[in-house]
XYZ file of C-alpha atoms in Angstrom:
692
model
C 355.202 303.331 73.277
C 352.893 306.010 74.722
C 349.669 305.060 76.503
C 347.612 306.462 73.617
C 349.869 305.343 70.753
C 351.446 302.202 69.371
C 353.947 304.420 67.540
C 355.200 308.015 68.002
C 353.474 310.779 66.007
C 354.789 314.143 67.249
C 357.249 316.094 65.082
C 358.122 312.944 63.135
C 360.577 314.311 60.578
C 362.468 316.514 63.067
C 362.673 313.676 65.610
C 363.986 311.269 62.955
C 366.772 313.721 62.052
C 367.547 314.171 65.749
C 367.844 310.405 66.335
C 369.964 309.937 63.219
C 372.350 312.593 64.560
C 372.479 310.787 67.910
C 373.293 307.512 66.147
C 376.287 309.163 64.504
C 377.609 309.991 67.960
C 376.579 306.674 69.579
C 376.177 304.008 66.903
C 376.086 301.123 69.418
C 372.995 302.260 71.359
C 370.201 299.744 70.476
C 367.540 301.812 72.245
C 368.107 304.772 69.902
C 367.919 302.396 66.907
C 364.624 300.952 68.164
C 363.185 304.435 68.605
C 364.378 305.394 65.120
C 362.737 302.224 63.728
C 359.466 303.176 65.443
C 359.645 306.727 64.101
C 360.406 305.563 60.554
C 357.576 303.029 60.631
C 355.160 305.696 61.862
C 356.422 308.026 59.127
C 355.834 305.348 56.492
C 352.407 304.199 57.734
C 350.706 307.396 58.830
C 352.674 310.488 57.773
C 353.348 310.091 54.062
C 356.880 308.735 54.291
C 356.109 305.955 51.824
C 358.376 303.052 50.974
C 361.553 304.999 51.723
C 360.555 305.419 55.381
C 359.465 301.771 55.584
C 362.848 300.627 54.215
C 364.586 302.737 56.843
C 362.396 301.198 59.585
C 363.256 297.696 58.328
C 366.974 298.431 58.261
C 366.997 299.812 61.798
C 364.872 296.913 63.113
C 367.311 294.392 61.636
C 370.228 296.163 63.315
C 368.379 296.065 66.652
C 367.837 292.321 66.203
C 371.527 291.877 65.464
C 372.257 293.177 68.975
C 369.164 291.771 70.700
C 367.699 288.619 69.140
C 364.773 288.649 71.600
C 363.363 292.085 70.724
C 359.760 291.240 69.852
C 359.024 294.889 69.051
C 361.827 295.023 66.461
C 360.496 291.819 64.866
C 357.017 293.356 64.687
C 358.370 296.566 63.110
C 360.299 294.574 60.491
C 357.240 292.433 59.704
C 354.899 295.443 59.315
C 357.379 297.236 57.057
C 357.802 294.169 54.834
C 354.044 293.559 54.609
C 353.383 297.177 53.598
C 356.131 296.860 50.957
C 354.301 293.713 49.725
C 357.181 291.399 50.607
C 354.962 288.900 52.392
C 357.313 285.894 52.270
C 360.077 287.926 53.904
C 357.747 289.099 56.683
C 356.618 285.647 57.799
C 359.939 284.546 59.408
C 359.946 287.631 61.654
C 356.421 286.848 62.862
C 357.291 283.202 63.482
C 360.350 284.196 65.513
C 358.324 286.685 67.548
C 355.583 284.133 68.294
C 358.217 281.606 69.410
C 359.259 284.056 72.129
C 355.754 283.641 73.645
C 355.727 287.323 74.572
C 352.541 289.209 73.733
C 352.972 292.742 72.458
C 350.265 295.005 70.937
C 352.533 295.930 68.012
C 353.082 292.219 67.274
C 349.302 291.617 67.144
C 349.052 294.673 64.885
C 351.712 293.153 62.603
C 349.920 289.777 62.528
C 346.691 291.518 61.508
C 348.476 293.243 58.601
C 349.976 289.884 57.543
C 346.567 288.134 57.697
C 344.958 290.903 55.683
C 347.580 290.530 52.929
C 346.891 286.782 52.857
C 343.129 287.265 52.681
C 342.487 285.849 56.161
C 339.865 288.375 57.278
C 338.830 286.490 60.406
C 342.452 286.256 61.577
C 342.965 289.951 60.829
C 340.004 290.956 63.011
C 341.046 288.633 65.840
C 344.598 290.026 65.919
C 343.360 293.617 65.870
C 340.993 292.865 68.751
C 343.886 291.272 70.643
C 346.016 294.359 70.013
C 343.234 296.481 71.522
C 343.021 294.168 74.551
C 346.777 294.554 75.130
C 346.760 298.336 74.561
C 343.158 299.575 74.960
C 344.189 303.241 74.777
C 346.181 302.962 71.523
C 344.190 304.720 68.798
C 345.968 303.049 65.845
C 344.395 299.639 66.543
C 340.936 301.156 67.062
C 341.170 303.166 63.838
C 342.423 300.229 61.790
C 339.809 297.830 63.184
C 337.064 300.402 62.630
C 338.093 300.904 58.996
C 338.291 297.153 58.344
C 334.883 296.553 59.907
C 333.453 299.427 57.883
C 334.781 297.910 54.628
C 333.317 294.504 55.535
C 329.955 296.016 56.508
C 329.769 297.755 53.120
C 330.486 294.475 51.348
C 328.037 292.362 53.388
C 325.438 294.951 54.578
C 325.939 293.768 58.153
C 324.358 296.110 60.751
C 326.345 294.581 63.633
C 329.607 295.287 61.821
C 328.477 298.867 61.188
C 327.751 299.272 64.887
C 331.179 297.937 65.873
C 332.943 299.989 63.204
C 331.289 303.185 64.412
C 332.350 302.452 67.985
C 336.018 301.860 67.141
C 336.280 304.901 64.862
C 334.772 307.164 67.519
C 337.011 305.571 70.135
C 340.063 306.376 68.000
C 338.928 310.011 67.653
C 338.320 310.297 71.392
C 341.798 308.920 72.153
C 343.584 311.047 69.542
C 341.602 314.126 68.401
C 344.370 314.985 65.897
C 343.608 311.787 63.997
C 341.756 313.747 61.302
C 345.075 315.289 60.271
C 346.867 311.926 60.257
C 344.097 309.662 58.859
C 341.405 311.777 57.222
C 339.868 308.595 55.836
C 338.641 307.816 59.371
C 336.357 310.857 59.210
C 335.072 309.856 55.766
C 334.286 306.313 56.941
C 332.541 307.673 60.034
C 330.446 310.027 57.908
C 329.345 307.185 55.620
C 328.540 305.006 58.643
C 326.364 307.768 60.108
C 324.615 308.000 56.744
C 323.958 304.242 56.738
C 322.627 304.454 60.312
C 320.365 307.396 59.323
C 322.222 309.792 61.634
C 322.081 312.473 58.973
C 323.099 315.495 61.021
C 326.261 313.765 62.268
C 326.992 312.466 58.763
C 326.852 315.986 57.361
C 329.194 317.262 60.075
C 331.825 314.631 59.309
C 331.599 314.892 55.522
C 331.511 318.713 55.436
C 334.875 318.746 57.181
C 336.420 317.000 54.143
C 334.878 319.026 51.303
C 338.173 320.772 50.512
C 340.412 317.764 51.134
C 342.713 317.221 48.111
C 342.126 313.445 47.963
C 338.847 312.808 49.768
C 336.973 316.007 48.913
C 335.251 314.627 45.811
C 334.060 311.485 47.552
C 332.807 313.454 50.553
C 330.738 315.676 48.203
C 329.209 312.541 46.708
C 327.982 311.398 50.117
C 326.911 314.899 51.167
C 324.582 314.826 48.171
C 323.330 311.440 49.384
C 322.580 312.934 52.815
C 320.517 315.719 51.234
C 318.652 313.158 49.118
C 317.819 310.981 52.123
C 316.491 313.857 54.256
C 314.317 315.139 51.398
C 316.283 318.305 50.540
C 315.934 317.563 46.847
C 317.053 320.928 45.432
C 320.191 320.710 47.542
C 320.721 317.085 46.501
C 320.429 317.927 42.786
C 322.946 320.753 43.100
C 325.428 318.600 45.007
C 325.082 315.614 42.678
C 325.691 317.830 39.646
C 328.708 319.497 41.245
C 330.129 316.070 41.960
C 329.525 314.858 38.395
C 331.101 317.983 36.880
C 334.238 317.715 39.027
C 334.478 313.997 38.384
C 334.196 314.501 34.614
C 336.927 317.135 34.738
C 339.245 314.654 36.459
C 338.427 311.683 34.195
C 339.533 313.019 30.834
C 340.399 309.633 29.342
C 337.781 307.498 27.573
C 338.633 304.426 29.664
C 338.108 306.313 32.935
C 334.768 307.668 31.728
C 333.598 304.200 30.672
C 334.624 302.796 34.033
C 332.417 305.318 35.816
C 329.314 304.804 33.683
C 327.600 302.609 36.271
C 328.168 305.012 39.173
C 327.085 307.922 36.985
C 323.849 306.090 36.210
C 323.124 305.731 39.934
C 323.645 309.457 40.498
C 321.569 310.488 37.474
C 318.786 308.191 38.681
C 318.762 309.931 42.076
C 318.691 313.320 40.370
C 315.693 312.072 38.373
C 313.941 310.850 41.528
C 314.630 314.224 43.176
C 312.939 316.052 40.298
C 310.053 313.577 40.485
C 309.612 314.257 44.211
C 309.627 317.997 43.425
C 306.879 317.446 40.840
C 308.900 318.413 37.736
C 308.105 315.424 35.512
C 309.770 316.854 32.386
C 313.166 317.234 34.040
C 312.743 313.932 35.867
C 312.141 312.077 32.596
C 315.099 313.791 30.949
C 317.434 312.738 33.785
C 316.014 309.194 33.654
C 316.816 308.914 29.973
C 320.334 310.183 30.647
C 320.794 307.575 33.392
C 319.555 304.820 31.081
C 322.101 305.902 28.494
C 324.817 305.069 31.037
C 323.145 301.820 32.141
C 320.013 300.609 30.252
C 319.123 298.181 33.081
C 319.641 300.449 36.079
C 316.989 299.569 38.652
C 316.319 302.968 40.214
C 316.304 304.690 36.818
C 313.718 302.289 35.392
C 311.704 302.443 38.616
C 311.694 306.250 38.504
C 310.696 306.201 34.838
C 307.810 303.883 35.725
C 306.652 306.287 38.458
C 306.827 309.208 35.993
C 304.809 307.342 33.380
C 302.125 306.421 35.937
C 301.953 310.051 37.080
C 301.507 311.116 33.441
C 298.689 308.594 33.019
C 300.607 306.155 30.806
C 299.662 303.131 32.893
C 300.624 300.318 30.468
C 304.107 301.798 29.924
C 304.615 302.343 33.666
C 303.510 298.782 34.430
C 305.935 297.492 31.834
C 308.878 299.274 33.515
C 307.959 297.834 36.921
C 307.475 294.323 35.521
C 310.793 294.380 33.640
C 312.566 295.501 36.807
C 311.018 292.644 38.758
C 311.713 290.114 35.999
C 315.461 290.752 36.309
C 315.509 291.493 40.076
C 312.460 289.984 41.834
C 313.849 291.191 45.178
C 313.532 294.881 44.159
C 310.671 295.586 46.506
C 310.200 299.264 45.510
C 308.847 298.335 42.075
C 306.664 295.590 43.543
C 305.155 298.058 46.012
C 304.284 300.493 43.223
C 302.773 297.633 41.223
C 300.526 296.582 44.111
C 299.516 300.198 44.809
C 298.542 300.643 41.189
C 296.190 297.649 41.211
C 294.783 298.617 44.609
C 294.011 302.166 43.455
C 292.324 300.697 40.379
C 290.145 298.555 42.670
C 291.367 295.323 41.068
C 290.722 293.002 44.024
C 290.934 289.969 41.782
C 294.583 290.751 40.942
C 295.455 291.337 44.611
C 293.777 288.063 45.580
C 295.618 286.115 42.873
C 298.945 287.769 43.728
C 298.604 286.885 47.414
C 297.494 283.344 46.599
C 300.407 282.851 44.183
C 303.041 284.130 46.632
C 301.750 282.053 49.564
C 301.147 278.814 47.635
C 304.672 278.874 46.151
C 306.403 279.714 49.430
C 306.933 276.159 50.734
C 308.634 275.080 47.491
C 311.227 277.864 47.544
C 314.878 277.131 48.499
C 316.400 278.491 51.708
C 319.342 280.911 51.607
C 321.416 281.991 48.645
C 322.681 285.380 47.483
C 319.034 286.409 47.159
C 316.976 284.486 49.694
C 313.785 283.619 47.791
C 311.803 283.019 50.988
C 312.784 286.362 52.509
C 311.908 288.067 49.220
C 308.508 286.350 49.108
C 307.714 287.283 52.723
C 308.503 290.913 51.875
C 306.171 290.746 48.854
C 303.402 289.252 50.986
C 303.906 291.996 53.562
C 303.580 294.639 50.839
C 300.205 293.185 49.762
C 299.058 292.995 53.386
C 300.031 296.630 54.044
C 298.020 297.774 51.053
C 295.000 295.755 52.207
C 295.089 297.409 55.629
C 293.065 300.535 56.171
C 290.410 299.634 53.592
C 287.471 297.691 55.061
C 286.669 294.469 56.886
C 286.240 292.597 53.580
C 289.987 292.862 52.924
C 290.556 290.380 55.761
C 288.492 287.863 53.790
C 291.237 287.884 51.116
C 293.852 286.856 53.673
C 292.123 284.169 55.745
C 291.624 281.564 52.950
C 295.294 281.609 51.878
C 296.548 280.626 55.359
C 295.788 277.008 54.482
C 298.052 277.236 51.406
C 301.281 277.013 53.438
C 302.648 274.782 56.197
C 305.240 277.315 57.338
C 304.191 278.387 60.833
C 305.995 281.729 60.632
C 304.135 282.690 57.457
C 300.820 281.333 58.768
C 301.157 283.473 61.880
C 302.121 286.520 59.764
C 298.926 286.111 57.726
C 296.700 285.435 60.750
C 298.111 288.449 62.590
C 297.529 290.630 59.518
C 293.886 289.526 59.269
C 293.362 290.279 62.964
C 295.039 293.676 62.568
C 292.734 294.580 59.694
C 289.656 293.606 61.720
C 290.921 295.548 64.736
C 291.776 298.588 62.631
C 288.293 298.657 61.095
C 286.731 298.268 64.546
C 288.951 301.076 65.888
C 287.238 303.696 63.679
C 283.835 303.153 65.269
C 285.374 302.874 68.752
C 287.209 306.186 68.365
C 284.020 307.892 67.253
C 282.055 306.489 70.203
C 284.747 307.494 72.722
C 284.367 311.140 71.728
C 281.110 311.179 73.756
C 281.747 308.808 76.673
C 278.892 310.247 78.746
C 276.362 308.941 76.204
C 278.108 305.867 74.784
C 279.888 304.163 77.700
C 279.084 300.459 77.970
C 280.750 297.123 78.656
C 280.661 296.227 74.960
C 282.348 299.526 74.013
C 285.056 298.861 76.606
C 285.610 295.364 75.204
C 285.827 296.746 71.671
C 288.324 299.376 72.811
C 290.485 296.715 74.489
C 290.403 294.412 71.458
C 291.520 297.291 69.180
C 293.738 298.996 71.749
C 296.860 299.556 69.616
C 294.809 301.104 66.788
C 292.796 303.497 68.970
C 294.721 306.725 69.734
C 295.770 307.119 73.353
C 294.135 310.558 73.463
C 290.764 308.976 72.544
C 291.124 306.292 75.231
C 291.994 308.878 77.889
C 289.067 311.039 76.788
C 286.773 308.016 77.057
C 287.676 307.548 80.727
C 286.026 310.847 81.660
C 282.684 309.755 83.108
C 281.079 311.795 85.867
C 278.511 310.643 88.406
C 275.986 312.944 86.743
C 276.462 310.938 83.510
C 275.696 307.720 85.382
C 272.563 309.245 86.914
C 271.422 310.407 83.491
C 272.028 306.937 82.024
C 270.007 305.365 84.840
C 267.054 307.407 83.604
C 267.617 307.093 79.842
C 268.593 303.426 79.512
C 265.855 301.847 81.669
C 262.061 301.884 81.684
C 260.571 304.396 84.044
C 261.090 303.253 87.641
C 257.942 303.049 89.760
C 259.761 303.224 93.094
C 262.829 304.771 94.674
C 264.314 301.312 95.278
C 264.023 300.400 91.575
C 265.709 303.656 90.543
C 268.547 303.062 93.015
C 269.009 299.543 91.600
C 269.289 301.057 88.134
C 271.920 303.528 89.353
C 273.962 300.758 91.018
C 273.779 298.716 87.829
C 275.047 301.686 85.823
C 277.902 302.236 88.295
C 279.028 298.640 87.715
C 278.762 299.131 83.928
C 280.762 302.375 84.110
C 283.475 300.814 86.280
C 283.735 297.782 84.015
C 283.942 300.100 81.002
C 286.733 302.127 82.638
C 288.640 298.952 83.578
C 288.700 297.897 79.936
C 289.878 301.334 78.848
C 292.682 301.361 81.437
C 293.931 298.003 80.156
C 293.706 299.328 76.586
C 295.874 302.318 77.573
C 298.554 299.903 78.843
C 299.226 298.795 75.250
C 300.493 302.284 74.357
C 304.151 303.013 75.049
C 303.932 306.522 76.442
C 304.882 308.339 79.630
C 301.296 309.630 79.748
C 300.118 306.081 80.509
C 302.419 305.829 83.539
C 301.124 309.155 84.840
C 297.556 307.990 84.231
C 298.103 304.756 86.167
C 299.714 306.645 89.057
C 296.606 308.823 89.362
C 294.240 305.851 89.223
C 296.316 303.761 91.654
C 296.640 306.385 94.387
C 293.652 306.826 96.671
C 291.608 304.138 94.928
C 288.639 302.960 97.020
C 287.214 300.563 94.434
C 289.089 297.255 94.869
C 288.091 295.946 91.432
C 289.354 299.128 89.803
C 292.588 298.845 91.798
C 293.062 295.286 90.509
C 292.483 296.433 86.926
C 295.028 299.233 87.343
C 297.691 296.865 88.695
C 296.987 294.420 85.868
C 297.685 297.370 83.572
C 300.957 297.938 85.435
C 301.748 294.244 84.901
C 301.169 294.699 81.173
C 303.788 297.453 81.305
C 306.156 295.089 83.130
C 306.132 297.012 86.418
C 308.453 295.341 88.925
C 305.961 295.422 91.847
C 302.766 294.599 89.919
C 302.636 290.836 90.522
C 303.413 291.105 94.223
C 300.848 293.858 94.691
C 298.146 291.819 92.940
C 298.863 288.827 95.158
C 298.441 291.040 98.233
C 295.188 292.578 96.982
C 293.572 289.260 96.022
C 294.822 287.120 98.915
C 291.816 287.725 101.166
C 289.203 287.955 98.424
C 286.547 285.290 98.164
C 286.031 285.600 94.409
C 288.677 283.775 92.348
C 291.964 285.371 93.488
C 293.892 282.651 91.641
C 292.288 283.660 88.349
C 293.280 287.300 88.887
C 296.864 286.292 89.710
C 296.953 284.023 86.661
C 295.792 286.941 84.513
C 298.560 289.139 85.897
C 301.211 286.465 85.370
C 299.949 285.806 81.852
C 300.077 289.488 80.915
C 303.539 289.813 82.444
C 304.711 286.722 80.556
C 303.212 288.044 77.324
C 305.291 291.193 77.628
C 308.429 289.279 78.643
C 308.259 287.160 75.493
C 309.646 290.204 73.727
C 313.391 290.302 74.199
C 314.250 293.406 76.196
C 317.398 294.982 77.574
C 316.738 295.866 81.219
C 319.139 298.532 82.485
C 317.158 300.829 84.764
C 314.700 298.226 86.065
C 316.859 295.230 87.059
C 314.439 293.395 89.353
C 314.840 289.662 89.873
C 317.859 287.405 89.456
C 319.891 285.905 86.642
C 318.599 282.487 85.559
C 322.178 281.201 85.086
C 324.283 282.516 87.987
C 321.633 283.850 90.389
C 323.110 287.362 90.627
C 320.720 290.137 91.619
C 320.530 293.701 90.314
C 323.291 294.978 92.634
C 325.901 292.784 90.912
C 325.019 293.208 87.224
C 325.081 295.971 84.642
C 321.915 294.845 82.859
C 319.680 291.862 82.122
C 318.506 290.411 78.819
C 314.896 289.306 79.340
C 312.639 287.146 77.186
C 310.245 284.184 77.501
C 309.866 285.040 81.202
C 313.561 284.412 81.987
C 316.456 286.820 82.283
C 320.222 286.416 81.943
C 322.810 288.907 83.195
C 325.465 290.587 81.063
C 328.302 288.672 82.778
C 326.861 285.297 81.784
C 326.390 286.475 78.183
C 330.032 287.588 78.068
C 331.179 284.281 79.543
C 329.062 282.259 77.104
C 330.167 284.101 73.957
C 333.710 285.314 74.708
C 334.899 283.025 77.498
C 337.369 280.157 77.278
C 334.807 277.337 77.546
C 332.337 278.071 74.721
C 329.619 275.416 74.372
C 327.650 275.320 71.088
C 323.980 274.378 71.379
C 322.508 271.402 69.524
C 321.280 272.136 65.997
C 317.684 271.364 66.978
C 317.694 273.844 69.895
C 316.201 277.331 69.826
C 317.054 280.448 71.824
C 315.613 280.405 75.358
C 315.070 284.168 75.181
C 313.551 284.803 71.742
C 312.996 281.423 70.058
C 315.433 281.960 67.163
C 316.956 278.841 65.592
C 320.342 278.231 63.965
C 318.912 279.354 60.619
C 317.860 282.756 61.962
C 320.595 283.841 64.407
C 323.598 281.518 64.419
C 325.560 280.713 66.452
C 323.487 279.421 69.359
C 325.574 278.846 72.493
C 324.879 277.488 75.967
C 324.715 279.843 78.950
C 324.425 277.350 81.772
C 321.435 275.199 80.845
C 319.928 277.969 78.674
C 320.412 278.562 74.949
C 321.273 282.077 73.748
C 321.363 283.114 70.079
C 323.815 285.542 68.542
C 321.118 288.195 68.072
C 320.269 288.337 71.796
C 323.938 288.153 72.727
C 324.807 291.127 70.519
C 321.994 293.111 72.131
C 323.839 292.671 75.430
C 327.471 292.679 74.261
C 327.022 295.859 72.250
C 325.187 297.826 74.948
C 328.207 299.704 76.335
C 329.414 300.408 72.799
C 326.030 301.839 71.833
C 325.984 304.074 74.910
C 329.477 305.326 74.055
C 328.522 305.979 70.409
C 325.381 307.907 71.379
C 327.407 310.108 73.725
C 330.423 310.435 71.443
C 328.441 311.576 68.415
C 327.555 314.752 70.313
C 330.688 315.275 72.403
C 333.717 313.482 70.938
C 333.644 314.770 67.348
C 336.428 317.357 66.977
C 334.165 320.092 65.649
C 330.756 321.610 66.202
């Protein structure tokens, strides 16, 4: 077995003939027989040898076992060959014998995974493939097989974590064996579809374009190339590709039964062609394609949704509403039709309908069941969010529709969602007047304007906040004349100027803190300028509080130093800094570059760890996450516990396991466990793919 292969792959047919000739000369050599069994198995599995090659591998493996009853590799070869020939009962004794030898071999784990897959044991299949990779990390066959299995499962269950893992293992297989596209072209197809699902459209097109002329996979690759064009908004290109696919598919499916079998998939494609024409503004062609799709499948969701959009665009509002309502009657989770329905009533100014819809969704929420194929609670939260999004950006009165319904539910998550939405609407409305006032800071600066800017910080553009900071001393002198009654002495005028300086500094402090809520490199540069050479101690404190909001590693220590000798409430300033730092740390974050502090579980510092997972003002290192979730002594958390990092419960991110005395949910763990894989995928998508 080569370092990069479980089985040989070079010059298979010639090498098989060469070994068969050697066996004629030396029939008693078990090593030659084992090599011939490996070659035949590789020929049968990966190089088109079929059942004949598998039978030859089985025969040679049995002869090896006749001479050496302890050859675990021969047992594994025999078991794989029998499983692939669908002789499951015959394969089991070979696996049992191999496991009795208590000798781990990557090919044996590979054989056990094939056996588990044939028996429908998907969990066992994945575990054995992962074990095969642990035993032979550079063998591409295990990576490719695991990647394809994870891809199939992610398609069936729409699991983003499985997609992430599948993409890693497929790219790993390509990096280990660049010729894999000639041996297993399906790997490239799966990778292209995964990139499409992950919205990596350029990489998806690269992978799928490579297979356009493939005799077996070419048609399917064209189908997904059309999907890529549709997703990126190249609608003319998408229409052409979809039609080419349909024409070639119809030419292949000449029997009535084959055409009937494909009616559903044809409806999906026709519906996307219709939506493409709708996006291009050709309503006549869009309606024609919709009717064709509905001929294939009268209840197709996208087709009926597209027809509803066309009817609304034509001004046939009752007919369009009927299409949306019928879609939602059959599939209440189809959020696209619900969004169009809400938009329609909002554009018509029917606030009574919006109010009743929101009230109905919220008041029924607590009575809905949890879980199921379609989770009614998740669906209802999505509907509520759609209504909230449409209410945003209107006026302050829209918040008055949200506040009364908060009392209609006891679910704290939903109550907070509604309260946050009402606050966002109020802040967004306030942000319009703030932005306008900040355009002329020399005339409008004031403490109240600074407070308004801070309260609406995330809705006020960063450029407006930075423009508002520009106050010159001449502006302060002018304000001291304009904003006060005429001074009758020099001392009174100087008092007015000092008062305006304090107002201006307070105003700028608020604006600096507001800038901290924007995630931009410009904010860091701004804070560096305001921190260096700062003579105003209050302004320096405000700047370091802003750094604390951005989770700067030295902010808390610096604030303690600045306020230690101050007479006026240093503890309150430190408490503010700690509170802002804790507010930011409540968001779960992966800390790779900035690894200040120590692990809550093991006490390791940044020199000894790869990264930290931080949340709720604690952080746990990657080693402790690995130990908690993949170690020998796994300790499940109690059902009533919640994640120490993010607050998730068993219902939201099972399983919850103990890392020392802390509870970590699966969601936070995967953020850490998948970090190296994500880094590899990001790099491999640009460098590992075997073509430009």
